[in-house]
Tab-separated table of C-alpha atoms in Angstrom:
chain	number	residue	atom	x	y	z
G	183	UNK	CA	6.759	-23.035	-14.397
G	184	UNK	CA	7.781	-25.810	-12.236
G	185	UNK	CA	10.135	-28.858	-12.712
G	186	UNK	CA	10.009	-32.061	-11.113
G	187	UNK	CA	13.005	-34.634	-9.983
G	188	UNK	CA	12.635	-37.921	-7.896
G	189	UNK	CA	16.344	-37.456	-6.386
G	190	UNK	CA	16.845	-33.331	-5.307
G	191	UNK	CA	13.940	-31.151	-4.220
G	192	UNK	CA	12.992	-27.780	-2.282
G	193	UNK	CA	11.290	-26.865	0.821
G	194	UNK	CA	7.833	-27.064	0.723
G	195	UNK	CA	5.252	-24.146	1.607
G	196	UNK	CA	1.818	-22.340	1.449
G	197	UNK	CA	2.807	-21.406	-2.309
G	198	UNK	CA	3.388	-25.397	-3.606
G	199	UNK	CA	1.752	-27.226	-0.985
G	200	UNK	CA	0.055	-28.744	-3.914
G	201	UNK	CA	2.560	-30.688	-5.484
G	202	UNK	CA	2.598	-34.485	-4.783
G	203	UNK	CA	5.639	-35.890	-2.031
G	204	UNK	CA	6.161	-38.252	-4.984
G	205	UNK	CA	7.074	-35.839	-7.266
G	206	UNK	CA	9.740	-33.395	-5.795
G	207	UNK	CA	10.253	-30.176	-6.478
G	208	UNK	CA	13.200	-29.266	-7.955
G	209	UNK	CA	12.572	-25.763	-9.396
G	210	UNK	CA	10.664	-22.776	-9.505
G	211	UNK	CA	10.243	-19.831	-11.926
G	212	UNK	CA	7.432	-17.658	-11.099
G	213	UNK	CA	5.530	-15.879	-13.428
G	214	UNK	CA	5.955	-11.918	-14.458
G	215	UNK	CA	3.693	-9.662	-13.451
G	216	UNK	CA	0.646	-9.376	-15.771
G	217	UNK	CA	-0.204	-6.351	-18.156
G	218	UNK	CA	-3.125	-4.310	-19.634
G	219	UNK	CA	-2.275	-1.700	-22.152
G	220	UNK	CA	-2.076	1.501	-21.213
G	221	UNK	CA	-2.471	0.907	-17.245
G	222	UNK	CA	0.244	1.440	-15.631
G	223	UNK	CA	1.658	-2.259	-13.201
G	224	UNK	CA	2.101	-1.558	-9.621
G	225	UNK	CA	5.545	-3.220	-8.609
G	226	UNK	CA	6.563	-2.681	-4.678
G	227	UNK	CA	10.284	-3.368	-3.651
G	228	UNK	CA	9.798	-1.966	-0.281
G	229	UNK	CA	9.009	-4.906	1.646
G	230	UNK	CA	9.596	-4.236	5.061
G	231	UNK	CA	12.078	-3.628	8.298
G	232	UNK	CA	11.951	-7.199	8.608
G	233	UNK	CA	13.222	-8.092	4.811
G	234	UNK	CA	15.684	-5.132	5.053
G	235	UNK	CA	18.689	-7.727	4.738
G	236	UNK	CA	17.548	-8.750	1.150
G	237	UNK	CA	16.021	-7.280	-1.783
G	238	UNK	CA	12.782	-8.567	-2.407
G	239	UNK	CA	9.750	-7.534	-5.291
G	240	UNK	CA	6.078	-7.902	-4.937
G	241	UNK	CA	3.691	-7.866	-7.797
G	242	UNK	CA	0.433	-9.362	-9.179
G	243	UNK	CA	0.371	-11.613	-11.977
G	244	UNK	CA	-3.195	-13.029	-12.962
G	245	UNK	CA	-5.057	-13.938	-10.000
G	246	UNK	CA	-1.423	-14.622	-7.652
G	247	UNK	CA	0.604	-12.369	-6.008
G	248	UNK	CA	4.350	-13.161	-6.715
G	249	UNK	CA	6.863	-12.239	-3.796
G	250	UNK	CA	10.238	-12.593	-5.439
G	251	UNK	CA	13.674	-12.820	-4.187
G	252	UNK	CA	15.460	-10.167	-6.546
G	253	UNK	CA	19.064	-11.359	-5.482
G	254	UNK	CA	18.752	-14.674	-6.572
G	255	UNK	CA	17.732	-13.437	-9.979
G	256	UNK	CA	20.645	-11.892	-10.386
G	257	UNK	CA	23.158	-14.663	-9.264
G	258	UNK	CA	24.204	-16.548	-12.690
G	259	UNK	CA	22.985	-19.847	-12.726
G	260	UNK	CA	25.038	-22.867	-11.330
G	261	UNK	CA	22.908	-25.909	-12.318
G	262	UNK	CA	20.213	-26.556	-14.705
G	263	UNK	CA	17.891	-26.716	-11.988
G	264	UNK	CA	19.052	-23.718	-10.193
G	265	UNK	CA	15.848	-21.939	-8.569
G	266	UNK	CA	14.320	-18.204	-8.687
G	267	UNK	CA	13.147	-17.792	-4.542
G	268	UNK	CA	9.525	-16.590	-4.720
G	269	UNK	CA	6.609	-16.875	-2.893
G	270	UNK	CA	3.031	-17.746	-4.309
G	271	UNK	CA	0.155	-16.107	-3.218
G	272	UNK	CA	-3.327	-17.920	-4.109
G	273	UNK	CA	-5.962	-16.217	-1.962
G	274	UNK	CA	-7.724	-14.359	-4.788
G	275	UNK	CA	-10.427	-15.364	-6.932
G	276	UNK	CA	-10.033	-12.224	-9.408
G	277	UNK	CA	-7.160	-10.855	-11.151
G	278	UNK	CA	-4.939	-8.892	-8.445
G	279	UNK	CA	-4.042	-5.442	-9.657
G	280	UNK	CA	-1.872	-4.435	-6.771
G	281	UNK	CA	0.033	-5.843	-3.847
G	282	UNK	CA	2.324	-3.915	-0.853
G	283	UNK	CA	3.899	-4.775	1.772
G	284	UNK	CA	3.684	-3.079	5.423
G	285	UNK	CA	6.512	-0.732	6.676
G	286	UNK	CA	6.912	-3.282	9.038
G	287	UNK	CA	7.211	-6.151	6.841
G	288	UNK	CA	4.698	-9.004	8.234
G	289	UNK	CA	1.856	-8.225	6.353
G	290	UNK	CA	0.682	-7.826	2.559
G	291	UNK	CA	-2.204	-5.744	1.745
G	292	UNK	CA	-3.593	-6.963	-2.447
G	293	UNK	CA	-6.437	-6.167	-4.152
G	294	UNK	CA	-8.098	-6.950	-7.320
G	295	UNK	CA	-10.664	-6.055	-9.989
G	296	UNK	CA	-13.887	-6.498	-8.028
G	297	UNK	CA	-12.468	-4.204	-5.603
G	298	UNK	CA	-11.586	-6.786	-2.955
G	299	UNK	CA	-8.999	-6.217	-0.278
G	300	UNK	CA	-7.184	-8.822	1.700
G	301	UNK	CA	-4.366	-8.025	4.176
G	302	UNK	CA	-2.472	-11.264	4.734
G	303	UNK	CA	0.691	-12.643	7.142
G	304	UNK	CA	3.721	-12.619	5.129
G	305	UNK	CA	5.651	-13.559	7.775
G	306	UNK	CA	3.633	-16.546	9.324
G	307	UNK	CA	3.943	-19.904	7.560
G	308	UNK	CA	0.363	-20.562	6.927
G	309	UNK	CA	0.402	-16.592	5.212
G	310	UNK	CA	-3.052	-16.066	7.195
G	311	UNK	CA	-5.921	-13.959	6.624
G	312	UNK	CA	-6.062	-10.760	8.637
G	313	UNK	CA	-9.194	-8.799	7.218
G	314	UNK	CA	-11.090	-9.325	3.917
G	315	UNK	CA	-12.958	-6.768	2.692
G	316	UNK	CA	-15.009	-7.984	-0.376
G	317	UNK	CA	-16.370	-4.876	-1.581
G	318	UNK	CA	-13.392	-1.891	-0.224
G	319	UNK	CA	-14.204	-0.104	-3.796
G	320	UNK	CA	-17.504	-0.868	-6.022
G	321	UNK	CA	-14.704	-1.327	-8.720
G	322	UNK	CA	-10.985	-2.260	-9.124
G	323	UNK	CA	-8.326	-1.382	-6.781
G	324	UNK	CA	-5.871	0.639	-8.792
G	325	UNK	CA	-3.221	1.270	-5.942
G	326	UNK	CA	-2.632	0.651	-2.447
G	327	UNK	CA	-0.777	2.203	0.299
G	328	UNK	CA	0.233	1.980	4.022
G	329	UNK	CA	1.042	4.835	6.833
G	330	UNK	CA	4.448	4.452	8.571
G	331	UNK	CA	2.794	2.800	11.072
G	332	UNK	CA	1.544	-0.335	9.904
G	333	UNK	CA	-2.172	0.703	11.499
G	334	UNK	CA	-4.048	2.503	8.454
G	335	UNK	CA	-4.094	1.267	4.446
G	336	UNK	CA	-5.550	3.534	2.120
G	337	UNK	CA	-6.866	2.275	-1.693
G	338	UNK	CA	-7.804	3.778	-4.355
G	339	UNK	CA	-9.494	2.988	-7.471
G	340	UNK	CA	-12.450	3.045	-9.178
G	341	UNK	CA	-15.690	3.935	-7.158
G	342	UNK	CA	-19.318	3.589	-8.018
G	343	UNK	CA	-21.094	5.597	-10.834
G	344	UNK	CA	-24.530	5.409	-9.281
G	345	UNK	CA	-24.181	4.998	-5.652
G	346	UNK	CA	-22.734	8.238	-3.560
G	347	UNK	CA	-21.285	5.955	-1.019
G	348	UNK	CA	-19.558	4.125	-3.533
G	349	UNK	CA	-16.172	6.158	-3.161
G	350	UNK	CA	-13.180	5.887	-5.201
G	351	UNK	CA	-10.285	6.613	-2.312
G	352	UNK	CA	-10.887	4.994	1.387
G	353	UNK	CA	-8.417	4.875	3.937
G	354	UNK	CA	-9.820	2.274	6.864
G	355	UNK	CA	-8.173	0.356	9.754
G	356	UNK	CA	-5.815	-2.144	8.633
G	357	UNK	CA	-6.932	-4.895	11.128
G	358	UNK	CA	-11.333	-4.078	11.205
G	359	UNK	CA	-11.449	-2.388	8.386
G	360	UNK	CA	-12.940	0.791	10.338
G	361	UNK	CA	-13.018	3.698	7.733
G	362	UNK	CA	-10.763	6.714	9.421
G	363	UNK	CA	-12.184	9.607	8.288
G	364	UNK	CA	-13.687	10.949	4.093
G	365	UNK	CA	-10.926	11.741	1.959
G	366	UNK	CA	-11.682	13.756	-0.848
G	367	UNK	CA	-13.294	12.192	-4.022
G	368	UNK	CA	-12.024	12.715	-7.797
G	369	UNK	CA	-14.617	13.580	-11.004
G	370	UNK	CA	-15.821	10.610	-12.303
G	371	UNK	CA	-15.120	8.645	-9.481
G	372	UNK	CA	-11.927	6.894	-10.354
G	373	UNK	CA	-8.072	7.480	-8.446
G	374	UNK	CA	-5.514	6.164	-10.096
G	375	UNK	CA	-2.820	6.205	-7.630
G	376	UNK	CA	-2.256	7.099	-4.085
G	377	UNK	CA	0.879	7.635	-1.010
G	378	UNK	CA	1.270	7.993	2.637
G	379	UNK	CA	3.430	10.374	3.993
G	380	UNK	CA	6.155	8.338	6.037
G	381	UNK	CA	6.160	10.045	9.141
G	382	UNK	CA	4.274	12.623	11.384
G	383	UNK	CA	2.151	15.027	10.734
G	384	UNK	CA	-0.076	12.176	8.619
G	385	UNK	CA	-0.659	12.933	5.146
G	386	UNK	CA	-2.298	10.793	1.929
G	387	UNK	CA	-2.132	12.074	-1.765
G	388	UNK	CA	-4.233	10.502	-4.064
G	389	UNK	CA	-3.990	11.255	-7.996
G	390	UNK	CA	-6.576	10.114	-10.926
G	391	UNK	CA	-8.184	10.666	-13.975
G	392	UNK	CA	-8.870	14.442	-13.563
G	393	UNK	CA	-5.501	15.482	-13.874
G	394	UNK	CA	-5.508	16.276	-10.404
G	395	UNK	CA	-3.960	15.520	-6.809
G	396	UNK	CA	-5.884	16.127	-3.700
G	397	UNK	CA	-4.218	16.622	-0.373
G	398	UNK	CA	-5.641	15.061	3.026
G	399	UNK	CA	-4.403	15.087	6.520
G	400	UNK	CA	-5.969	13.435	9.698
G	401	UNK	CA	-6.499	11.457	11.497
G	402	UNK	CA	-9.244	11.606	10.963
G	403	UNK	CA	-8.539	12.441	7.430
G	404	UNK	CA	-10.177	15.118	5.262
G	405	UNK	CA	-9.354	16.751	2.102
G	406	UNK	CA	-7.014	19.881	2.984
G	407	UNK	CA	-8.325	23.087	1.154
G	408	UNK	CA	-7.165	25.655	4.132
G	409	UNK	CA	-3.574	26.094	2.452
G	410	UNK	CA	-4.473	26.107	-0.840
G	411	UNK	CA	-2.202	23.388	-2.052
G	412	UNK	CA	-1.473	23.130	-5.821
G	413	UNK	CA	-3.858	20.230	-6.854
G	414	UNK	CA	-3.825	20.683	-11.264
G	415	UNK	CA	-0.210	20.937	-11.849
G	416	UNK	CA	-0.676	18.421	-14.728
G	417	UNK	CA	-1.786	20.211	-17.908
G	418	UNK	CA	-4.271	16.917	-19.051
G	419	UNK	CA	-4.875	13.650	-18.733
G	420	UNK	CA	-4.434	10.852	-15.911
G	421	UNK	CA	-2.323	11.884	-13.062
G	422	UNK	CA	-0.673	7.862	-13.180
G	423	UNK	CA	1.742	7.700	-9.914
G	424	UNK	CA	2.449	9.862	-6.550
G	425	UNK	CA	4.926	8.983	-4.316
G	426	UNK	CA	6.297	10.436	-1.061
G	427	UNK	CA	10.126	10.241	-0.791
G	428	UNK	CA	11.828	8.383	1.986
G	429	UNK	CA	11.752	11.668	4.454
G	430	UNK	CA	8.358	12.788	3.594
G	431	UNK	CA	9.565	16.221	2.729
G	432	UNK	CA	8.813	15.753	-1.007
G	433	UNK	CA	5.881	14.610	-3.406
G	434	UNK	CA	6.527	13.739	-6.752
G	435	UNK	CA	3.503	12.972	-9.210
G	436	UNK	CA	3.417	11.855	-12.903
G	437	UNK	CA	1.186	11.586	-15.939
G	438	UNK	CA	-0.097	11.646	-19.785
G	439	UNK	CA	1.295	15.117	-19.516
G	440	UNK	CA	4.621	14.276	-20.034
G	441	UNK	CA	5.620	16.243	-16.860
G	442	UNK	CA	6.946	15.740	-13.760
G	443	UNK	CA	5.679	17.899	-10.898
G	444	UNK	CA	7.454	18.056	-7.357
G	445	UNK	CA	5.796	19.441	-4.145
G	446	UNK	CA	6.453	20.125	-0.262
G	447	UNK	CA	5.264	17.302	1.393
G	448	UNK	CA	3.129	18.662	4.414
G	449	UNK	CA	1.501	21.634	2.269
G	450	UNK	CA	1.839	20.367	-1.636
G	451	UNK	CA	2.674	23.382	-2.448
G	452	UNK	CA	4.167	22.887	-6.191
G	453	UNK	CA	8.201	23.398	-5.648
G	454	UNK	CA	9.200	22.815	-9.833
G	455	UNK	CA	7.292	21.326	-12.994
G	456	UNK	CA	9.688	19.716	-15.385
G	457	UNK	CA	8.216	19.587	-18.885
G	458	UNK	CA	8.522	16.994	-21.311
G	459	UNK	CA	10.739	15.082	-19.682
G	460	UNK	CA	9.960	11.828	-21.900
G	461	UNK	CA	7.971	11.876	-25.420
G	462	UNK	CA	5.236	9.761	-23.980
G	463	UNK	CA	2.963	9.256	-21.327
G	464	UNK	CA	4.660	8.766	-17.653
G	465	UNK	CA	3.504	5.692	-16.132
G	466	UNK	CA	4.796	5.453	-12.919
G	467	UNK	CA	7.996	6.949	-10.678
G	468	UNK	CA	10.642	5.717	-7.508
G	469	UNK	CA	12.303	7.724	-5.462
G	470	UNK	CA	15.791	6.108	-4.281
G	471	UNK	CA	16.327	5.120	-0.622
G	472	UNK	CA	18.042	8.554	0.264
G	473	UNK	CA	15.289	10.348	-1.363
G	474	UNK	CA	17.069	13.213	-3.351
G	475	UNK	CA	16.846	11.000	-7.224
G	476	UNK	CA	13.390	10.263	-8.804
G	477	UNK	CA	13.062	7.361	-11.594
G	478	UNK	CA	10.310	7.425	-13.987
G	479	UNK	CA	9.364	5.239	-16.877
G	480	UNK	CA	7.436	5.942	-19.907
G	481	UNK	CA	5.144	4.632	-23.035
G	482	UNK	CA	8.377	5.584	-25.295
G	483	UNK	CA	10.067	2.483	-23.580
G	484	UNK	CA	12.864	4.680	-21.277
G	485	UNK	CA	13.442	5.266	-17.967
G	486	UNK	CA	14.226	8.687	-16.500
G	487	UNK	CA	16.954	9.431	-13.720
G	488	UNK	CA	16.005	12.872	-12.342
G	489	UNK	CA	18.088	14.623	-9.652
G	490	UNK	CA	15.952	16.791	-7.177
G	491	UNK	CA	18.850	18.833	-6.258
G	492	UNK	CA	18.734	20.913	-9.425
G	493	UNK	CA	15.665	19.541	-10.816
G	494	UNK	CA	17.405	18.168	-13.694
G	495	UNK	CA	17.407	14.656	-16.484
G	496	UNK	CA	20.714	13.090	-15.015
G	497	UNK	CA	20.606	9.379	-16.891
């Protein structure tokens, strides 16, 4: 939604470069993030080192990718024309499914429903293209995530049914997009969700549509099978969201089990299961910035404060 003034208007960049110099802009209220039912929408408020002084949220909506300014939604309005801060992203030709930003902050890594990847400059004015990869999955991206470094992206999402080499999870180089290593592959070819570890040693969990969670380590990276680590702690159903907390010393996964399931981070070895913790399927979970609470949210329209230090439904 935009609104136009001939007296007041905003700076102009990449994301309304479009709009006529004899029509100023005056304000800007991006759209939310778009929705299919019954898959889960990837929202990333982690942007960076280099946003650390301000809360910002990146999702896709249609075929953009919205980078929001979360503070200034949350200022009361002064003026009618008082203005959400976002960013526009236009470099898609598909609807975007998924959008993060590097540890480091510069860079944006989206994909979309024909399974292309684009890393982009978030922190260059002209929001350049660093690799495109038109075909990193035969089918949509479902989830995307970076190691702590800022040097390796891993996506998963739906692979080829015909093809072998048409993989469902593929971690490559973020800048050639080199493929570092074979991770290992779900039934039916489709992932649903994947996480770095934030630290050292390097480790990528990847959940989908077999109810289960398969560990790798690298580089280069290979499913781990030598410890045994507990891959079908979900009872049935999609395995929706895994997520590493801020340490790396815990995974937490989530699904159309009801359950949440905690593990070590370097071994998944399951720590505790906590049954039925909403009446509906678990889309997606956060860990807090410490890394000892877990959100979750749910099809029954709740959200879930969990605290890891006795396992328990706090809020």
């Amino acid at each position: 939604t935009r609104s136009y003034n001939l007296t007041m208007s905003l700076s102009v960049d990449a994301s309304n470069s479009c709009i006529p110099p004899s029509n100023a802009l005056t304000a800007l209220t991006p759209p939310l993030p778009s929705t299919t039912r019954g898959v889960p929408v990837v929202l990333d408020g982690r942007a960076g080192r280099i946003n650390s002084d301000r809360p910002v949220l990146v999702y896709p909506s249609g075929r953009l990718v919205i980078v929001r300014e979360v503070e200034s939604d949350l200022t009361p309005p002064t003026t009618p024309t008082t203005t959400t801060k976002a960013f526009v992203y236009r470099g898609h030709t598909a609807p975007v499914t998924c959008a993060k930003f590097s540890p480091s902050g510069c860079y944006i890594a989206s994909g979309d429903t024909r399974g292309k990847l684009r890393v982009w400059s978030y922190d260059n004015s002209e929001h350049l293209c660093k690799l495109e990869l038109a075909s990193a999955l035969a089918g949509p991206i479902r989830d995307i995530s970076w190691d702590a470094d800022s040097k390796r992206i891993v996506v998963v999402g739906q692979g080829s049914k015909t093809d072998p080499s048409g993989v469902c999870a593929k971690v490559i180089q973020w800048d050639t997009g080199v493929k570092v290593g074979d991770l290992g592959q779900h039934a039916g070819n489709r992932a649903a969700t994947c996480a770095f570890r934030p630290g050292r040693p390097m480790r990528i969990v990847s959940g989908g549509e077999d109810t289960t969670c398969i560990l790798n380590k690298g580089p280069p990276f290979g499913r781990v099978v030598d410890c045994k680590p507990s891959e079908k702690c979900h009872t049935r159903g999609v395995v929706s969201c895994v997520r590493y907390n801020s340490t790396g010393g815990m995974i937490a996964s989530v699904g159309t089990d009801k359950s949440v399931c905690f593990y070590d981070g370097k071994t998944m070895q399951l720590l505790k299961r906590v049954e039925d913790v909403h009446s509906a399927s678990i889309y997606s979970c956060a860990w807090n910035a410490v890394g000892d609470a877990l959100l979750t949210c749910s099809a029954d329209g709740t959200v879930k404060l969990i605290d890891v230090d006795g396992f328990t439904v706090v809020h």
